[in-house]
Amino acid sequence: MSTVQGRLRIAIQKSGRLSERSLDLIRDAGLKWVKGANDLLYKVENYPIDLLRVRDDDIPTFVADGVCDLGIVGENVLEEDKNGGSHAEVVMPLGFGRCTLKLAVPPTMTYAGPRSLAGLRIATSYPKILQRYLDDQGIGAEIVTMRGAVEVAPRLKLAAAICDLVSTGATLEANGLIAKETVLQSQAVLIKSPTPPEPALQHLLDSIVERMAGVVSSQGAKYVMLNAPRSALDAITAILPGAGAPTVMPLMGRDDAVAVHAVCQEAVFWETLEKLKAAGASAILVLPIEKMM
Ligand code: PRT
Ligand code: ZN
């Protein structure tokens, strides 16, 4: 496979936990595509870009080798793929696909920290990440690599412990395993090739990255508008979550009060509104933000 002249390529997971959110992000960045007969490739209609739909495990290599210019993949997959050669650069975390790579043991094991695993067998789909963790901790243990169904390994006596991804914890619970140490915190990230695109496409690449950054940072952000007595301005600004410097405007016919507009980067809860009101704010409006740049 080689890159197609005149088109950028973005690698995304074909079908799995990251697929839908990856396409959402690409759509929110303004790209439109047609689902053609070709399942591997979606052609973007409004820009010279192709979406390459592959297994997540292949994404870091495709991006590192310059077969794709951008990719969306879990940090866990990226870390496991690290091999000392050329590698994809992380552009930004995307705020979805969050999970934790954890060590878990059966309740019958006497566990007093990771040292309890010394000399035992640990089953995982992430042998490289686990080996690095064990080396850092100075623990010698045997790693058994399994492609899936890692959680059944202790029951089958294949291993004494496991190291697997956890999100809700339901899988561990269903298999009677107890989560212990966190080996890695993970979420989906946007990655970029170390090989630049052909010069004519550089501007488009930068603009797609900037748009995606705008989509990610506007997620959860709110536009807050309120009226406030001038005397309460400092107190009210301090309550607004992640607002930076708000805009303060005069109110017609009122010398003692102003209008405050602010972009809040963090969630605005009912409790925040109650605090604002108690501090003297009135006519409080919280609006969603669609785009930000
Ligand atoms: O076919 P392909 O190779 O592309 O897909 P895949 O089967 O390798 O990956 P997929 O779709 O399962 O996951 C893609 C990415 O989603 C992972 O690489 C992680 O970055 C992220 N992610 C987020 C997760 C989870 N949460 C998750 N819970 N990946 C896997 N799991 C599994 C985990 O392995 C365990 O079996 O879900 C189970 C635990 O879930 P809980 O909710 O019971 O704790
Ligand atoms: Zn995979």
mmCIF file of N, CA and C in Angstrom, residues 207 210-211 214 217 291-293:
data_model
loop_
_atom_site.group_PDB
_atom_site.id
_atom_site.type_symbol
_atom_site.label_atom_id
_atom_site.label_comp_id
_atom_site.label_asym_id
_atom_site.label_seq_id
_atom_site.Cartn_x
_atom_site.Cartn_y
_atom_site.Cartn_z
ATOM 1 N N SER A 207 -4.971 22.420 8.863
ATOM 2 C CA SER A 207 -6.315 22.927 9.121
ATOM 3 C C SER A 207 -7.213 21.839 9.725
ATOM 4 N N GLU A 210 -6.260 21.568 13.335
ATOM 5 C CA GLU A 210 -6.758 22.721 14.100
ATOM 6 C C GLU A 210 -8.267 22.601 14.349
ATOM 7 N N ARG A 211 -8.989 22.146 13.334
ATOM 8 C CA ARG A 211 -10.442 21.966 13.502
ATOM 9 C C ARG A 211 -10.732 20.894 14.550
ATOM 10 N N GLY A 214 -10.315 22.229 17.879
ATOM 11 C CA GLY A 214 -11.475 23.067 18.216
ATOM 12 C C GLY A 214 -12.653 22.238 18.667
ATOM 13 N N SER A 217 -11.832 20.807 22.192
ATOM 14 C CA SER A 217 -11.861 21.765 23.300
ATOM 15 C C SER A 217 -13.250 22.354 23.505
ATOM 16 N N LYS A 291 -18.884 25.336 17.823
ATOM 17 C CA LYS A 291 -17.530 25.315 17.280
ATOM 18 C C LYS A 291 -16.677 26.331 18.016
ATOM 19 N N MET A 292 -15.365 26.076 18.046
ATOM 20 C CA MET A 292 -14.465 26.991 18.735
ATOM 21 C C MET A 292 -13.128 26.968 17.996
ATOM 22 N N MET A 293 -12.497 28.113 17.840
ATOM 23 C CA MET A 293 -11.197 28.104 17.158
ATOM 24 C C MET A 293 -10.281 29.130 17.774
#
